[in-house]
PDB file of C-alpha atoms in Angstrom:
ATOM      1  CA  PHE A  21     -56.205  47.373   7.724  1.00 42.00           C
ATOM      2  CA  PHE A  22     -53.481  44.728   7.939  1.00 46.00           C
ATOM      3  CA  SER A  23     -50.073  45.829   6.692  1.00 48.00           C
ATOM      4  CA  SER A  24     -46.706  44.164   6.796  1.00 50.00           C
ATOM      5  CA  ARG A  25     -43.205  45.221   5.877  1.00 53.00           C
ATOM      6  CA  ARG A  26     -42.402  41.734   4.736  1.00 51.00           C
ATOM      7  CA  ARG A  27     -43.034  40.872   1.094  1.00 53.00           C
ATOM      8  CA  HIS A  28     -45.492  37.975   0.807  1.00 49.00           C
ATOM      9  CA  THR A  29     -45.127  35.643  -2.139  1.00 59.00           C
ATOM     10  CA  ARG A  30     -46.942  32.384  -2.689  1.00 65.00           C
ATOM     11  CA  PHE A  31     -45.635  31.430  -6.129  1.00 66.00           C
ATOM     12  CA  LEU A  32     -42.276  30.072  -7.192  1.00 68.00           C
ATOM     13  CA  PRO A  33     -40.857  31.371 -10.482  1.00 72.00           C
ATOM     14  CA  VAL A  34     -40.356  27.772 -11.673  1.00 72.00           C
ATOM     15  CA  SER A  35     -42.531  24.994 -13.084  1.00 73.00           C
ATOM     16  CA  TRP A  36     -43.509  21.808 -11.261  1.00 72.00           C
ATOM     17  CA  ALA A  37     -41.006  19.846 -13.371  1.00 75.00           C
ATOM     18  CA  ARG A  38     -38.176  22.107 -12.177  1.00 75.00           C
ATOM     19  CA  ARG A  39     -39.381  21.685  -8.594  1.00 74.00           C
ATOM     20  CA  CYS A  40     -39.159  17.893  -8.991  1.00 75.00           C
ATOM     21  CA  VAL A  41     -35.507  18.314 -10.001  1.00 77.00           C
ATOM     22  CA  GLN A  42     -34.829  20.444  -6.918  1.00 75.00           C
ATOM     23  CA  GLU A  43     -36.266  17.689  -4.732  1.00 74.00           C
ATOM     24  CA  THR A  44     -33.705  15.192  -6.044  1.00 78.00           C
ATOM     25  CA  GLY A  45     -30.755  17.489  -5.317  1.00 74.00           C
ATOM     26  CA  PHE A  46     -29.162  15.171  -2.738  1.00 81.00           C
ATOM     27  CA  ALA A  47     -29.034  12.160  -5.077  1.00 84.00           C
ATOM     28  CA  PRO A  48     -25.539  12.850  -6.478  1.00 82.00           C
ATOM     29  CA  VAL A  49     -24.196  13.148  -2.932  1.00 85.00           C
ATOM     30  CA  TYR A  50     -25.613   9.919  -1.456  1.00 91.00           C
ATOM     31  CA  ILE A  51     -26.471   7.778  -4.468  1.00 92.00           C
ATOM     32  CA  ASN A  52     -23.145   8.332  -6.259  1.00 92.00           C
ATOM     33  CA  LYS A  53     -21.396   7.174  -3.086  1.00 94.00           C
ATOM     34  CA  ALA A  54     -23.737   4.162  -2.815  1.00 95.00           C
ATOM     35  CA  SER A  55     -23.033   3.154  -6.422  1.00 95.00           C
ATOM     36  CA  LYS A  56     -19.341   2.704  -5.588  1.00 95.00           C
ATOM     37  CA  ILE A  57     -20.060   0.322  -2.675  1.00 95.00           C
ATOM     38  CA  ASN A  58     -20.459  -3.423  -3.227  1.00 95.00           C
ATOM     39  CA  ASN A  59     -22.509  -4.014  -0.059  1.00 95.00           C
ATOM     40  CA  PRO A  60     -26.313  -3.843  -0.672  1.00 94.00           C
ATOM     41  CA  LEU A  61     -27.004  -3.028   3.005  1.00 94.00           C
ATOM     42  CA  GLU A  62     -24.689   0.003   2.886  1.00 95.00           C
ATOM     43  CA  GLN A  63     -26.335   1.063  -0.393  1.00 94.00           C
ATOM     44  CA  PHE A  64     -29.712   0.820   1.346  1.00 93.00           C
ATOM     45  CA  LYS A  65     -28.503   3.022   4.222  1.00 92.00           C
ATOM     46  CA  LEU A  66     -27.282   5.702   1.809  1.00 93.00           C
ATOM     47  CA  CYS A  67     -30.592   5.559  -0.088  1.00 90.00           C
ATOM     48  CA  ILE A  68     -32.424   6.155   3.205  1.00 87.00           C
ATOM     49  CA  ALA A  69     -30.102   9.109   3.910  1.00 88.00           C
ATOM     50  CA  ASN A  70     -30.991  10.465   0.465  1.00 86.00           C
ATOM     51  CA  GLN A  71     -34.732  10.141   1.135  1.00 82.00           C
ATOM     52  CA  VAL A  72     -34.447  11.814   4.542  1.00 80.00           C
ATOM     53  CA  GLY A  73     -32.409  14.605   2.942  1.00 78.00           C
ATOM     54  CA  THR A  74     -35.189  15.300   0.466  1.00 77.00           C
ATOM     55  CA  LEU A  75     -37.719  15.881   3.257  1.00 71.00           C
ATOM     56  CA  CYS A  76     -36.363  19.388   3.853  1.00 70.00           C
ATOM     57  CA  THR A  77     -36.872  20.245   0.163  1.00 68.00           C
ATOM     58  CA  LEU A  78     -40.542  19.219   0.246  1.00 62.00           C
ATOM     59  CA  VAL A  79     -41.614  21.778   2.859  1.00 60.00           C
ATOM     60  CA  LYS A  80     -42.045  24.966   0.849  1.00 62.00           C
ATOM     61  CA  GLN A  81     -44.853  27.435   1.165  1.00 60.00           C
ATOM     62  CA  GLU A  82     -44.554  28.689  -2.394  1.00 67.00           C
ATOM     63  CA  LYS A  83     -46.486  27.036  -5.209  1.00 68.00           C
ATOM     64  CA  PRO A  84     -44.775  26.330  -8.547  1.00 69.00           C
ATOM     65  CA  PHE A  85     -46.447  27.121 -11.858  1.00 69.00           C
ATOM     66  CA  ASN A  86     -49.216  24.734 -12.855  1.00 72.00           C
ATOM     67  CA  PRO A  87     -47.844  21.901 -14.971  1.00 73.00           C
ATOM     68  CA  ILE A  88     -48.693  21.508 -18.627  1.00 80.00           C
ATOM     69  CA  LEU A  89     -49.332  18.014 -19.981  1.00 85.00           C
ATOM     70  CA  GLY A  90     -46.233  16.884 -21.876  1.00 87.00           C
ATOM     71  CA  GLU A  91     -44.011  19.542 -20.296  1.00 86.00           C
ATOM     72  CA  THR A  92     -40.422  18.332 -19.998  1.00 89.00           C
ATOM     73  CA  TYR A  93     -37.336  19.455 -18.157  1.00 87.00           C
ATOM     74  CA  GLN A  94     -33.795  18.299 -18.812  1.00 90.00           C
ATOM     75  CA  GLY A  95     -30.942  19.327 -16.595  1.00 88.00           C
ATOM     76  CA  TYR A  96     -27.886  18.326 -14.624  1.00 88.00           C
ATOM     77  CA  ILE A  97     -27.346  17.985 -10.902  1.00 85.00           C
ATOM     78  CA  ASP A  98     -23.636  17.973 -10.157  1.00 84.00           C
ATOM     79  CA  GLY A  99     -22.944  16.635 -13.667  1.00 87.00           C
ATOM     80  CA  THR A 100     -25.615  13.907 -13.456  1.00 88.00           C
ATOM     81  CA  PRO A 101     -28.313  14.159 -16.162  1.00 91.00           C
ATOM     82  CA  ILE A 102     -31.960  14.226 -15.046  1.00 91.00           C
ATOM     83  CA  PHE A 103     -35.127  14.195 -17.152  1.00 93.00           C
ATOM     84  CA  VAL A 104     -38.651  15.042 -15.953  1.00 91.00           C
ATOM     85  CA  GLU A 105     -41.933  14.827 -17.886  1.00 92.00           C
ATOM     86  CA  GLN A 106     -45.455  15.819 -16.875  1.00 91.00           C
ATOM     87  CA  ILE A 107     -47.555  12.762 -17.781  1.00 92.00           C
ATOM     88  CA  SER A 108     -50.927  13.914 -16.374  1.00 89.00           C
ATOM     89  CA  HIS A 109     -52.421  17.367 -15.907  1.00 82.00           C
ATOM     90  CA  HIS A 110     -55.238  16.639 -13.472  1.00 81.00           C
ATOM     91  CA  PRO A 111     -54.266  15.145 -11.157  1.00 81.00           C
ATOM     92  CA  PRO A 112     -50.715  16.417 -11.756  1.00 83.00           C
ATOM     93  CA  VAL A 113     -48.303  13.499 -12.128  1.00 88.00           C
ATOM     94  CA  SER A 114     -44.621  13.755 -13.048  1.00 88.00           C
ATOM     95  CA  MET A 115     -42.086  11.054 -13.895  1.00 92.00           C
ATOM     96  CA  ALA A 116     -38.332  11.513 -13.484  1.00 91.00           C
ATOM     97  CA  MET A 117     -35.220   9.629 -14.631  1.00 94.00           C
ATOM     98  CA  MET A 118     -31.660  10.230 -13.470  1.00 92.00           C
ATOM     99  CA  TYR A 119     -28.747   8.358 -15.045  1.00 92.00           C
ATOM    100  CA  GLY A 120     -25.794   8.390 -12.677  1.00 91.00           C
ATOM    101  CA  SER A 121     -22.462   6.681 -12.726  1.00 89.00           C
ATOM    102  CA  GLY A 122     -23.382   3.119 -11.755  1.00 94.00           C
ATOM    103  CA  TYR A 123     -27.070   3.679 -11.003  1.00 95.00           C
ATOM    104  CA  THR A 124     -30.424   4.648 -12.475  1.00 95.00           C
ATOM    105  CA  LEU A 125     -32.998   6.581 -10.454  1.00 92.00           C
ATOM    106  CA  LYS A 126     -36.655   6.552 -11.530  1.00 93.00           C
ATOM    107  CA  GLY A 127     -39.475   8.275  -9.734  1.00 89.00           C
ATOM    108  CA  MET A 128     -43.089   9.349  -9.856  1.00 90.00           C
ATOM    109  CA  SER A 129     -44.537  12.343  -8.040  1.00 84.00           C
ATOM    110  CA  ALA A 130     -48.241  13.153  -7.672  1.00 83.00           C
ATOM    111  CA  PRO A 131     -48.953  16.074  -5.319  1.00 78.00           C
ATOM    112  CA  HIS A 132     -52.368  16.593  -3.745  1.00 76.00           C
ATOM    113  CA  ALA A 133     -53.523  19.608  -1.711  1.00 73.00           C
ATOM    114  CA  ASP A 134     -56.642  20.412   0.298  1.00 75.00           C
ATOM    115  CA  MET A 135     -57.362  24.013   1.209  1.00 73.00           C
ATOM    116  CA  GLY A 136     -59.357  25.277   4.161  1.00 73.00           C
ATOM    117  CA  ALA A 137     -60.257  28.807   5.230  1.00 72.00           C
ATOM    118  CA  ASN A 138     -56.978  29.257   7.075  1.00 69.00           C
ATOM    119  CA  SER A 139     -54.948  26.141   6.260  1.00 69.00           C
ATOM    120  CA  VAL A 140     -53.517  23.966   3.521  1.00 67.00           C
ATOM    121  CA  SER A 141     -52.765  20.254   3.763  1.00 70.00           C
ATOM    122  CA  ALA A 142     -50.517  18.760   1.108  1.00 69.00           C
ATOM    123  CA  LYS A 143     -49.288  15.266   0.363  1.00 73.00           C
ATOM    124  CA  THR A 144     -47.033  13.945  -2.367  1.00 75.00           C
ATOM    125  CA  ASN A 145     -47.836  10.408  -3.460  1.00 82.00           C
ATOM    126  CA  GLY A 146     -45.284   8.560  -5.495  1.00 84.00           C
ATOM    127  CA  TYR A 147     -42.156   6.460  -5.363  1.00 87.00           C
ATOM    128  CA  THR A 148     -38.436   6.490  -5.990  1.00 88.00           C
ATOM    129  CA  SER A 149     -36.695   3.434  -7.442  1.00 92.00           C
ATOM    130  CA  ILE A 150     -32.897   3.216  -7.528  1.00 94.00           C
ATOM    131  CA  SER A 151     -31.155   0.395  -9.438  1.00 95.00           C
ATOM    132  CA  PHE A 152     -27.464  -0.251  -8.855  1.00 96.00           C
ATOM    133  CA  LYS A 153     -25.430  -1.902 -11.608  1.00 96.00           C
ATOM    134  CA  ASN A 154     -22.647  -3.367  -9.443  1.00 95.00           C
ATOM    135  CA  THR A 155     -24.870  -5.250  -6.947  1.00 95.00           C
ATOM    136  CA  LYS A 156     -27.926  -5.674  -9.211  1.00 95.00           C
ATOM    137  CA  SER A 157     -30.025  -4.386  -6.279  1.00 94.00           C
ATOM    138  CA  ASN A 158     -33.145  -2.266  -6.657  1.00 94.00           C
ATOM    139  CA  ILE A 159     -34.310  -0.082  -3.773  1.00 92.00           C
ATOM    140  CA  VAL A 160     -37.848   1.343  -3.883  1.00 90.00           C
ATOM    141  CA  SER A 161     -39.319   3.843  -1.445  1.00 84.00           C
ATOM    142  CA  GLN A 162     -42.851   5.233  -1.233  1.00 81.00           C
ATOM    143  CA  GLN A 163     -43.446   8.942  -0.721  1.00 72.00           C
ATOM    144  CA  PRO A 164     -46.549   9.677   1.297  1.00 56.00           C
ATOM    145  CA  VAL A 165     -45.231  12.755   3.124  1.00 60.00           C
ATOM    146  CA  PRO A 166     -48.124  14.832   4.478  1.00 61.00           C
ATOM    147  CA  VAL A 167     -47.478  18.508   5.246  1.00 59.00           C
ATOM    148  CA  SER A 168     -49.933  20.931   6.854  1.00 61.00           C
ATOM    149  CA  TYR A 169     -49.760  24.724   6.805  1.00 59.00           C
ATOM    150  CA  THR A 170     -51.883  26.608   9.301  1.00 58.00           C
ATOM    151  CA  HIS A 171     -52.459  30.262  10.284  1.00 54.00           C
ATOM    152  CA  LEU A 172     -52.145  31.409   6.667  1.00 55.00           C
ATOM    153  CA  THR A 173     -53.488  34.890   7.379  1.00 55.00           C
ATOM    154  CA  LEU A 174     -50.970  35.662  10.124  1.00 51.00           C
ATOM    155  CA  PRO A 175     -47.450  37.019   9.519  1.00 50.00           C
ATOM    156  CA  THR A 176     -46.035  33.684  10.758  1.00 53.00           C
ATOM    157  CA  ILE A 177     -47.096  30.550   8.904  1.00 51.00           C
ATOM    158  CA  TYR A 178     -46.624  27.225  10.661  1.00 52.00           C
ATOM    159  CA  ALA A 179     -45.588  24.110   8.750  1.00 52.00           C
ATOM    160  CA  VAL A 180     -46.019  20.657  10.267  1.00 54.00           C
ATOM    161  CA  GLN A 181     -44.586  17.584   8.602  1.00 52.00           C
ATOM    162  CA  ASN A 182     -45.725  14.171   9.765  1.00 52.00           C
ATOM    163  CA  SER A 183     -43.742  11.235   8.493  1.00 49.00           C
ATOM    164  CA  VAL A 184     -42.670   7.823   9.651  1.00 46.00           C
ATOM    165  CA  VAL A 185     -39.254   6.491   8.689  1.00 44.00           C
TER     166      VAL A 185
END
């Protein structure tokens, strides 16, 4: 019989709304800096850096708790308030708002997963929209980031992320 010394967990002790907040953790770093710049091209570059930074937070093997329709989460990331609400149960869809100093970030996240006998493929559909007060610019990015997990029954699980920037 298969035994392993390593503890295997597949569930996160947080809800989907909390996971959405974790995925926006780089926003105060890059977006706060962008909000202080008066050049829309430089703001765009920092928004791209923010989006690329979030890619590493998307690849997690653990599954958060199933969302409940109307579930909300309010919190702070580095002093910046963020609000998340679950607006659909099936398919799960979350909306987020972050009110920073000089900017507003809005986003929608709709994860989708397909399971096979020994693999899982996941994709998060959605968008992020960042509006800057000083330049009146609005930067929108789409989020189709497919991730595949294979060899689920082996001690080593492989994650492959395919994305085009």
